[in-house]
Short mmCIF file of C-alpha atoms in Angstrom, two decimals:
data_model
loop_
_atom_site.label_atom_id
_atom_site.label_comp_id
_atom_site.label_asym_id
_atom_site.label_seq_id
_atom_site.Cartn_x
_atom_site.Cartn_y
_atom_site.Cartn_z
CA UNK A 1 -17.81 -12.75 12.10
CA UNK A 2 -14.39 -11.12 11.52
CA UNK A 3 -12.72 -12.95 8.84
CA UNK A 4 -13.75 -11.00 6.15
CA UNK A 5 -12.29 -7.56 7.59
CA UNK A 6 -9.55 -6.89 7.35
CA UNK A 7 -7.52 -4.93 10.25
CA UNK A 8 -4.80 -2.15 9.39
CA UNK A 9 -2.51 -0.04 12.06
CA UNK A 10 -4.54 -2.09 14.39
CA UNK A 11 -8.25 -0.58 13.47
CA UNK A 12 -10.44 -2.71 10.95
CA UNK A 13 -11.10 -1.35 7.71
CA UNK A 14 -14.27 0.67 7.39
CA UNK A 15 -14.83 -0.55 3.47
CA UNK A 16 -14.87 -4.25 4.77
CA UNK A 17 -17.01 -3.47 7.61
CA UNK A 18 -19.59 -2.13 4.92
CA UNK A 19 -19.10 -4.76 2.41
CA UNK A 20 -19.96 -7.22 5.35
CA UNK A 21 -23.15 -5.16 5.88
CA UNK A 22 -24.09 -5.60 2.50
CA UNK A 23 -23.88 -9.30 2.80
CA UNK A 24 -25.53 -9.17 5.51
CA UNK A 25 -28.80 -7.44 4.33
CA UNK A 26 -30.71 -8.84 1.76
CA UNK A 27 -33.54 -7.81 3.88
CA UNK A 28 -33.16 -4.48 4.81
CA UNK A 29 -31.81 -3.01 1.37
CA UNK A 30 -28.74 -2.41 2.49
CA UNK A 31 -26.95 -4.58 0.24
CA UNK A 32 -26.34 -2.44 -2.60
CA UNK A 33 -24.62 0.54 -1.62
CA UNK A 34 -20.97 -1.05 -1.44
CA UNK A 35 -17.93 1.21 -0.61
CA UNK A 36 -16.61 1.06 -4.26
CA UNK A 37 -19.78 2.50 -5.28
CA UNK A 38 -19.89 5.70 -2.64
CA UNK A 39 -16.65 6.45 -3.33
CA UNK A 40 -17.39 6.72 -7.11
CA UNK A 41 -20.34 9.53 -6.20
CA UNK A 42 -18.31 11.31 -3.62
CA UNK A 43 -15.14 11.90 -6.57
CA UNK A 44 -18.20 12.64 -9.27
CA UNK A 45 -20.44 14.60 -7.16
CA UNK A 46 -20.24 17.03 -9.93
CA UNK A 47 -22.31 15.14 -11.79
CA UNK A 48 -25.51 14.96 -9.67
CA UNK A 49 -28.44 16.63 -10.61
CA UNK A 50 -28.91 18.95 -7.72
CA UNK A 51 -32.61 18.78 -7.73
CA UNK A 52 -33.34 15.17 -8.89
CA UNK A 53 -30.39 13.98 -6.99
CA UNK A 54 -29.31 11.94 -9.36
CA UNK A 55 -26.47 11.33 -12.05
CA UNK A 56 -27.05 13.10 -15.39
CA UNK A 57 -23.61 11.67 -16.79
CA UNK A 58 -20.32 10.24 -15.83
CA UNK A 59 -19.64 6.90 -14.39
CA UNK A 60 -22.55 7.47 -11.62
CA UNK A 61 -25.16 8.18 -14.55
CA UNK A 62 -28.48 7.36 -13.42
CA UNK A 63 -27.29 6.77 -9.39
CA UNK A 64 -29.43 8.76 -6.95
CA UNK A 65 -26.57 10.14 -4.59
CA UNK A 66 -25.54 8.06 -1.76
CA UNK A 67 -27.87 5.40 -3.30
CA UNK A 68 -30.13 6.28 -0.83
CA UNK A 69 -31.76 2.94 1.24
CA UNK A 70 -32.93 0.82 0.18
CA UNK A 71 -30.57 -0.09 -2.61
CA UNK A 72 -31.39 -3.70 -3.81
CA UNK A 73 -29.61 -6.68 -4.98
CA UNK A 74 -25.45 -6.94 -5.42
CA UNK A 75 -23.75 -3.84 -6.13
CA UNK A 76 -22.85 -4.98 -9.60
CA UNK A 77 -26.93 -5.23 -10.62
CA UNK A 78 -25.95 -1.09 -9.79
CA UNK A 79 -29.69 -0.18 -8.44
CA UNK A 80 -29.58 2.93 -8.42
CA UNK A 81 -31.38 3.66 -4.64
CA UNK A 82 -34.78 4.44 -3.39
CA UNK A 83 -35.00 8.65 -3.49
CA UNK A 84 -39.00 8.09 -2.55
CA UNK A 85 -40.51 5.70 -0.65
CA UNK A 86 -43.16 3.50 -2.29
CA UNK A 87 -43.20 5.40 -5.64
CA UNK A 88 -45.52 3.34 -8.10
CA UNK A 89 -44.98 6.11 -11.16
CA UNK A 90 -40.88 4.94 -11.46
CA UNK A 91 -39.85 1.29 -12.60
CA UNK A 92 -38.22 -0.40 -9.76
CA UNK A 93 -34.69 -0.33 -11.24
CA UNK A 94 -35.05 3.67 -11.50
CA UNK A 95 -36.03 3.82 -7.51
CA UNK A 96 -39.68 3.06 -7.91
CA UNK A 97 -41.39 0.73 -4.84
CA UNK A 98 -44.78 -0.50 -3.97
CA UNK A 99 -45.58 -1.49 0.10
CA UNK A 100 -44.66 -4.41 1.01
CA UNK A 101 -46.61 -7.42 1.71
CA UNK A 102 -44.75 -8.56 5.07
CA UNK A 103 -48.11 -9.76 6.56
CA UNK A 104 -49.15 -12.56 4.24
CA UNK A 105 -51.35 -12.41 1.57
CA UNK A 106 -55.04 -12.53 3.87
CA UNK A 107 -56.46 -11.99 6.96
CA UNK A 108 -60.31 -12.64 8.06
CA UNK A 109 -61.41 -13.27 4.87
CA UNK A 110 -59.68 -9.72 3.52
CA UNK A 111 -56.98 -9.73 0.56
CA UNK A 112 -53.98 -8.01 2.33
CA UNK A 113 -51.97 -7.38 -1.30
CA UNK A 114 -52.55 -4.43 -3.93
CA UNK A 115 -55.44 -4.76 -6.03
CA UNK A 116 -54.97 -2.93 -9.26
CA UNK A 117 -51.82 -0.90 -7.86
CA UNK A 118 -48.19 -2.08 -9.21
CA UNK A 119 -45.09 -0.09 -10.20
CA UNK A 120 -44.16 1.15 -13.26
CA UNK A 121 -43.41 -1.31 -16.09
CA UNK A 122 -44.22 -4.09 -14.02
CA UNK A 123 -44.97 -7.38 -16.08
CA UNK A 124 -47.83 -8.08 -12.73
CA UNK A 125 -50.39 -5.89 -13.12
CA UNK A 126 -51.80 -6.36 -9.51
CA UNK A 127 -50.61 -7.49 -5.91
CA UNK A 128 -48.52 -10.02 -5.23
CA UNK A 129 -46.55 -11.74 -2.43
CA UNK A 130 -43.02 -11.58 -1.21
CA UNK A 131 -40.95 -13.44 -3.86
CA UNK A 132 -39.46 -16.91 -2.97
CA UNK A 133 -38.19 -19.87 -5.20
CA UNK A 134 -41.32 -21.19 -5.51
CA UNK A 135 -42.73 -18.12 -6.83
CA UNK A 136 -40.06 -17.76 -9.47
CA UNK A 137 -40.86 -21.54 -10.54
CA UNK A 138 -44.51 -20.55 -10.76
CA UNK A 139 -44.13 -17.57 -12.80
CA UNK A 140 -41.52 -19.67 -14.83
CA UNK A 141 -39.05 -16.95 -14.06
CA UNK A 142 -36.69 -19.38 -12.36
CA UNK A 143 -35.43 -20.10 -15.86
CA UNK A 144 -33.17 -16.48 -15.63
CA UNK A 145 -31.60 -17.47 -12.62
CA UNK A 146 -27.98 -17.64 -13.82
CA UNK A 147 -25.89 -21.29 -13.18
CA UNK A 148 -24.08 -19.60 -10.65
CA UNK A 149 -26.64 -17.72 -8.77
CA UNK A 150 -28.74 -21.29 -8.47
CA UNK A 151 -25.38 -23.10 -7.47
CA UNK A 152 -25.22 -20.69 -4.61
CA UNK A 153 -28.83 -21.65 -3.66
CA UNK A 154 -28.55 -25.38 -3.87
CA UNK A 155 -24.90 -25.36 -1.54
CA UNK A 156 -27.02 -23.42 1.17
CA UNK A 157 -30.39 -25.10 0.72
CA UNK A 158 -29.22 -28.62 0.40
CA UNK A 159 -33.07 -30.26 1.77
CA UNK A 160 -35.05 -30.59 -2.07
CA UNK A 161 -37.95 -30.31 0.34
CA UNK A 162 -37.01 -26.68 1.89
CA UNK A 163 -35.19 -25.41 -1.46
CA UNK A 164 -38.35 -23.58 -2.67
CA UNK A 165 -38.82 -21.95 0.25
CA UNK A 166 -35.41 -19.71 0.40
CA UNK A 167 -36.62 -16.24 -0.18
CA UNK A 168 -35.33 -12.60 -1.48
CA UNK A 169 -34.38 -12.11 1.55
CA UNK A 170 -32.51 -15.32 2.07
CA UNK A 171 -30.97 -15.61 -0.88
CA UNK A 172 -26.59 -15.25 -0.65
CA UNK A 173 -26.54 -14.91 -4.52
CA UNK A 174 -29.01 -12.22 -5.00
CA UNK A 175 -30.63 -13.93 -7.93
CA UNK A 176 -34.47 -13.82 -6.65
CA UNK A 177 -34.07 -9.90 -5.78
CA UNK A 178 -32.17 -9.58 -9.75
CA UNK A 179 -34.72 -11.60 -11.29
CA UNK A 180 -37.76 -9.80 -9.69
CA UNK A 181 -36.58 -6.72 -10.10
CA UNK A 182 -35.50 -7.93 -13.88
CA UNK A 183 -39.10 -8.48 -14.58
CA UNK A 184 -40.21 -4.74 -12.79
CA UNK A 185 -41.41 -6.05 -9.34
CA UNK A 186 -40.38 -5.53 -6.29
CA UNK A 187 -38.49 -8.23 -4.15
CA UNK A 188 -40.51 -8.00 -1.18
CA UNK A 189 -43.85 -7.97 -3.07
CA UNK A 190 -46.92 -5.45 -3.31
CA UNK A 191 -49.43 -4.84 -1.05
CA UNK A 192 -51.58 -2.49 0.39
CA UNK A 193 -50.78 0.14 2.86
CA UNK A 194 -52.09 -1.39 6.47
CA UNK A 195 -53.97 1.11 8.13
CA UNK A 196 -56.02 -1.78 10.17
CA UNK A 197 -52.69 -2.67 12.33
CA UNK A 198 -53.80 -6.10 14.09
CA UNK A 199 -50.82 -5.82 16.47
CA UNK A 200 -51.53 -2.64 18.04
CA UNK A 201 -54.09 -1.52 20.78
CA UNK A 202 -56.06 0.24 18.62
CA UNK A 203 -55.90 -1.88 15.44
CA UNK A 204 -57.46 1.39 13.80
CA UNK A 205 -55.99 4.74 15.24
CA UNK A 206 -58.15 6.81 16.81
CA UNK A 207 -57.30 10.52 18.87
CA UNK A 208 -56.34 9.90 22.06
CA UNK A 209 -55.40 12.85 24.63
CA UNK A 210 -52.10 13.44 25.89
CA UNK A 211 -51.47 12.20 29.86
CA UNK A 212 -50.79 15.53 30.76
CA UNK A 213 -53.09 17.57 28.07
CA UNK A 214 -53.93 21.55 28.25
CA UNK A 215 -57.28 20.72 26.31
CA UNK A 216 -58.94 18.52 29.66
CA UNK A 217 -62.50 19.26 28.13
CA UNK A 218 -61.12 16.58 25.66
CA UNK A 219 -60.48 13.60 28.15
CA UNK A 220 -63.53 12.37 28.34
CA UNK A 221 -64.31 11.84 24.57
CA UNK A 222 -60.94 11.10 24.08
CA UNK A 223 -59.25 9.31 26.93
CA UNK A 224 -56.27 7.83 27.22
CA UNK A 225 -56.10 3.95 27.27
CA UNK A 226 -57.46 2.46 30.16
CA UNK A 227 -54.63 0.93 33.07
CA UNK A 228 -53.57 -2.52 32.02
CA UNK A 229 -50.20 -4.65 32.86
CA UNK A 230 -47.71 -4.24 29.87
CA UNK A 231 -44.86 -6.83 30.00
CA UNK A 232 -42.99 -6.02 33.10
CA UNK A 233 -44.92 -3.01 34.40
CA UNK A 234 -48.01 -1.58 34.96
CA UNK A 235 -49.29 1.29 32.59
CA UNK A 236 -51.55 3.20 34.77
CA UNK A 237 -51.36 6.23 32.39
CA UNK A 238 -55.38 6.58 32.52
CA UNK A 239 -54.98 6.58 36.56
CA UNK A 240 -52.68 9.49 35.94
CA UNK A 241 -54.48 11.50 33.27
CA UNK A 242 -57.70 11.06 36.30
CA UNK A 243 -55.85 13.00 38.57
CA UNK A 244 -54.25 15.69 36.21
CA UNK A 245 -57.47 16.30 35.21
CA UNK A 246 -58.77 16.39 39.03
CA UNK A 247 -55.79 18.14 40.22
CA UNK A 248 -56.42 21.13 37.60
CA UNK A 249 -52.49 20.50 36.46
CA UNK A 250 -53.37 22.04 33.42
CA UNK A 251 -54.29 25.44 34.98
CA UNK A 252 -51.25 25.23 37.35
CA UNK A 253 -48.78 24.63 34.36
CA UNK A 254 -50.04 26.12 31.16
CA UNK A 255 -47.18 25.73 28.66
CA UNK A 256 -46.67 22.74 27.08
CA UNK A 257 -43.13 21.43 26.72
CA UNK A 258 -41.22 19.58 24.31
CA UNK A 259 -37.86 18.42 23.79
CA UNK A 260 -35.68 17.93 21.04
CA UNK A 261 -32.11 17.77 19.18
CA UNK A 262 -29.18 20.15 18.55
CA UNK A 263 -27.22 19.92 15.74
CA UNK A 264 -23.94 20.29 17.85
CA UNK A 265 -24.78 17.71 20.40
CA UNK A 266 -25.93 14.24 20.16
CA UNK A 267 -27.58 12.06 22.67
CA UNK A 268 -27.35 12.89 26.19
CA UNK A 269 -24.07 14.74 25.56
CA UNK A 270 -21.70 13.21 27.80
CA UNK A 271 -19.37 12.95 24.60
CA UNK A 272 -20.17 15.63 22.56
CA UNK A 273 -20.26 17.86 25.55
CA UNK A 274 -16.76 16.85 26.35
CA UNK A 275 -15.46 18.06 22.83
CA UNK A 276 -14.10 21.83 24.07
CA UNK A 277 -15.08 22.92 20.33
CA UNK A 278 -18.57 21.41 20.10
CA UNK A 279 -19.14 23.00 24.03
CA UNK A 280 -18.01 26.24 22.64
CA UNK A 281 -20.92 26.20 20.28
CA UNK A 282 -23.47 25.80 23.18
CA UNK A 283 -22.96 26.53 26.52
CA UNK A 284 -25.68 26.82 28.67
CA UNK A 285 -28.76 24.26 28.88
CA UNK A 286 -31.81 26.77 27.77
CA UNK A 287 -35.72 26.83 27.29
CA UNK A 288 -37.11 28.15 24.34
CA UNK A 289 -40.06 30.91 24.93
CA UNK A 290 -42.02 32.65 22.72
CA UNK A 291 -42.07 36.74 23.61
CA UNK A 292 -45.94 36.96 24.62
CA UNK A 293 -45.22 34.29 26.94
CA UNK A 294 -41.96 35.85 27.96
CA UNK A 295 -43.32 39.32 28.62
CA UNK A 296 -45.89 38.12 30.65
CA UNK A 297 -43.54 36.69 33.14
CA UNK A 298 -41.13 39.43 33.01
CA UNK A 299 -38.35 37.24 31.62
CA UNK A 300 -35.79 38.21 29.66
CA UNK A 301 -33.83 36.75 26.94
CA UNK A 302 -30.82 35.33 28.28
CA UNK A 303 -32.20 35.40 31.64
CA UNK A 304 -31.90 32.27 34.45
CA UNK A 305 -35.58 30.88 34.66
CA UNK A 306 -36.80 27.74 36.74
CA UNK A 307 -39.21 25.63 34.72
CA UNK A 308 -41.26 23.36 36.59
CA UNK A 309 -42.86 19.95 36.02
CA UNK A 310 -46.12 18.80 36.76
CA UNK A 311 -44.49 15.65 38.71
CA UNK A 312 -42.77 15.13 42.19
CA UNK A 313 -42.10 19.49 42.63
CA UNK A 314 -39.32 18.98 39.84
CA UNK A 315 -37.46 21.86 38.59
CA UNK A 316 -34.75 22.98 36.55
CA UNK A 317 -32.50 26.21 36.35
CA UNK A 318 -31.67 27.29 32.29
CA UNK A 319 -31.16 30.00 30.37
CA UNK A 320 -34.48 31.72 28.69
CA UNK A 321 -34.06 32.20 24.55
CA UNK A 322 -37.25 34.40 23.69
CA UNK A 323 -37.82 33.15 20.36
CA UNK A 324 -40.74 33.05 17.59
CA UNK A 325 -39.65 29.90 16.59
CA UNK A 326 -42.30 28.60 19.46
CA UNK A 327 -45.84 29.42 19.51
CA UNK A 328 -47.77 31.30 22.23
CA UNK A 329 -48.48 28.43 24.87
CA UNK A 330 -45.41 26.76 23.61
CA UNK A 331 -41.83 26.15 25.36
CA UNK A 332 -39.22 23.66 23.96
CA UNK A 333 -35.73 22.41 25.72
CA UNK A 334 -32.96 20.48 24.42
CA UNK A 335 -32.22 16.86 26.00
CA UNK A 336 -28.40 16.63 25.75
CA UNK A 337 -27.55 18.36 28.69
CA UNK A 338 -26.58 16.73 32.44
CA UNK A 339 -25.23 16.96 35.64
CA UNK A 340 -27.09 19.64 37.21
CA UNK A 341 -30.09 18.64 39.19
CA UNK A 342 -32.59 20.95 40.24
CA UNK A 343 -30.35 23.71 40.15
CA UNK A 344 -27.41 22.62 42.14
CA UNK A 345 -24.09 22.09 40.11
CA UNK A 346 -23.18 18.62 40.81
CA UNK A 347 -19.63 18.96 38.53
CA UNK A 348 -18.02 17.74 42.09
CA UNK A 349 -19.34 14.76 42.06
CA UNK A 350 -17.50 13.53 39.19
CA UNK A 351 -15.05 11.59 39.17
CA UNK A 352 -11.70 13.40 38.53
CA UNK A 353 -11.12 14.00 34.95
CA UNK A 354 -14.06 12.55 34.24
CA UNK A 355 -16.46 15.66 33.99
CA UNK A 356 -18.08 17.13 30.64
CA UNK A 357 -16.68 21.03 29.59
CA UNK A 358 -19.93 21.91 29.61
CA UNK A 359 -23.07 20.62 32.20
CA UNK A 360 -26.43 21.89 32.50
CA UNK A 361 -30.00 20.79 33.42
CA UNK A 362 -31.40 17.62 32.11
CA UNK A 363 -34.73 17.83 30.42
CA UNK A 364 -35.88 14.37 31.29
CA UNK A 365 -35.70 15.10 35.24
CA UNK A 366 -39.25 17.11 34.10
CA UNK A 367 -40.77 15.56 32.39
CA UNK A 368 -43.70 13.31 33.27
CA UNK A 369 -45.35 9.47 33.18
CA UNK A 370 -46.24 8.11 30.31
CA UNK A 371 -45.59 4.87 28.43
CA UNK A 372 -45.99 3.94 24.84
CA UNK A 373 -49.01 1.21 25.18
CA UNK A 374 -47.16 -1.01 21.96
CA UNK A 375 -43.43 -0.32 22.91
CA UNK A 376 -43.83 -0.14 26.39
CA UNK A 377 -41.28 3.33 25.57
CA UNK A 378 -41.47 6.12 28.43
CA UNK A 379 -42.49 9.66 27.40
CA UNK A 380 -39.60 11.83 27.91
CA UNK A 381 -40.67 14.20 24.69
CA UNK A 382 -43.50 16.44 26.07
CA UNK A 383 -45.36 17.27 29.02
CA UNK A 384 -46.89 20.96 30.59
CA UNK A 385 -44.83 23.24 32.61
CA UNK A 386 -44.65 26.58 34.03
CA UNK A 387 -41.89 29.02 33.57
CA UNK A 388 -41.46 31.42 36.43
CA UNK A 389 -38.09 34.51 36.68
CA UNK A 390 -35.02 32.40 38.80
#
């Protein structure tokens, strides 16, 4: 895994870490954005359009900067990156895309791939599949697959009876993505946009109230999934949306309540929290209020408030930051802050040296059950609450 990486002053060197990524992933459309390349934007930035994004003139001309993903094929076919997703109006090789066709080509009887829908300048003027061998030999395109390129294909794919099979994203040499893209299609092929998702519990979406909702005259036309066993677990979340609805939690915690990101602190803080300049920018765990809200609790901005969960009498102790930036009915909290719990400092319990500059309140000790039904993913993003003075 290492071989290729080489290590300096005893840390490995971040441009063959990325060149390994790019060889790596064919699939993913990572493989184009080498470190030779984003070094050349980051010396030319001058050059970049600051609208369009991309390179006007210079050595970058026609890049999009930071050849944003996915960037196809080897560096040296120089794709330029993807600024828009699934752009039909652009040629491939200028950032253009079509969706692709990772789910075969049919299903019941119904043609999965683009009818009548290509990208720009493509020489197939429909749908077609992800590109393999085989579909090269078909199209006769296999015949501008350079000497080298199919050398590279025949060392790895050394059964005649599998060689067909190796695919764009398979492919070490990068020919099938070059060639496709050569001839204005997209590697992974063109289909339609699946809005009938077979995998999913409802294979069509379709509203479905929150667990904890404020609108409960919603439930019943719109309830959540039944209770059913999901992998390890049970998901009783329509057990639990029952008695919220039952238990008039709605009335007893009116605000809804959603968590979110800071640009200072990242995850759940332990490390950025530690960093005595990014603590500095943020020092007390808080809850967003708007000022109707606010006024009609008597709370004050920069105030200590307890907001409450509609779970197990949780509570937490934070700052109050009346704000527009929520709605009426509306409270939002951070998620990167710990070691308080319930409103007892808890800083002793760490080990020595060991504790962040900064603790506070974590969000997730109120919020409430939930599970995503296809992930199996807890809901730790929003919930109701009540705000009361501390």
């Amino acid at each position: 895994m290492f071989k290729n990486i080489k290590v300096e002053n005893n840390l490995p060197l971040a441009e063959d870490i990325l060149r390994e990524m790019n060889s790596g992933s064919w699939s993913t459309g990572y493989c184009g954005q080498s470190p030779e390349r984003l070094k050349l934007h980051m010396a030319n930035q001058k050059d970049f359009d600051l609208v369009t994004m991309r390179a006007k003139e210079g050595p970058c001309k026609g890049d999009y900067y930071g050849l944003p993903w996915p960037c196809w094929g080897k560096p040296e076919l120089k794709h330029p990156g993807t600024p828009l997703l699934y752009n039909t109006n652009l040629h491939v090789m200028d950032g253009g895309g079509t969706f692709r066709a990772r789910f075969g080509v049919e299903r019941n009887g119904v043609n999965l791939l683009a009818e009548g829908s290509y990208s720009a300048d493509s020489e197939i003027k429909d749908g077609y599949p992800e590109f393999t061998l085989a579909v090269l030999k078909k199209l006769g395109w296999d015949k501008d697959l350079s000497p080298e390129e199919l050398a590279v294909i025949e060392k790895i794919y050394t059964d005649p009876g599998k060689i067909e099979t190796v695919s764009w994203s398979t492919d070490l040499s990068g020919g099938i993505q070059r060639v496709a893209m050569m001839h204005g299609c997209v590697p992974y092929g063109n289909a339609k946009a699946r809005m009938n998702a077979f995998g999913l519990p409802d294979p069509i979406p379709v509203h479905r109230e929150p667990i904890y909702t404020p609108r409960v005259e919603l439930v019943s036309k719109y309830p959540t999934l039944p209770d059913f066993k999901q992998f390890r677990l049970p998901n009783i979340g329509g057990s639990v949306q029952k008695a919220a609805v039952d238990k008039g939690i709605a009335k007893q915690f009116p605000l809804i309540l959603s968590s979110g990101r800071l640009v200072e602190y990242e995850g759940g803080g332990e490390e950025t929290r530690s960093n005595k300049w990014l603590a500095e920018l943020q020092q007390d765990m808080f809850v967003e209020i708007n000022p109707g809200d606010a006024q009609a609790r008597g709370i004050k901005d920069g105030a200590w408030v307890w907001v409450t969960g509609a779970e197990n009498d949780s509570r937490a102790r934070v700052r109050a930051l009346v704000t527009e930036r929520v709605g009426k009915g509306v409270a939002w909290m951070p998620f990167h802050f710990g070691g308080w719990f319930g409103g007892a400092d808890l800083r002793r319990n760490y080990p020595q040296g060991t504790d962040p500059v900064v603790l506070g309140e974590s969000a997730n000790s109120i919020t409430t059950y939930g599970y995503d039904p296809a992930t199996g993913m807890q809901e730790p993003k929003v919930t109701l609450c009540q705000i009361v003075a501390a």
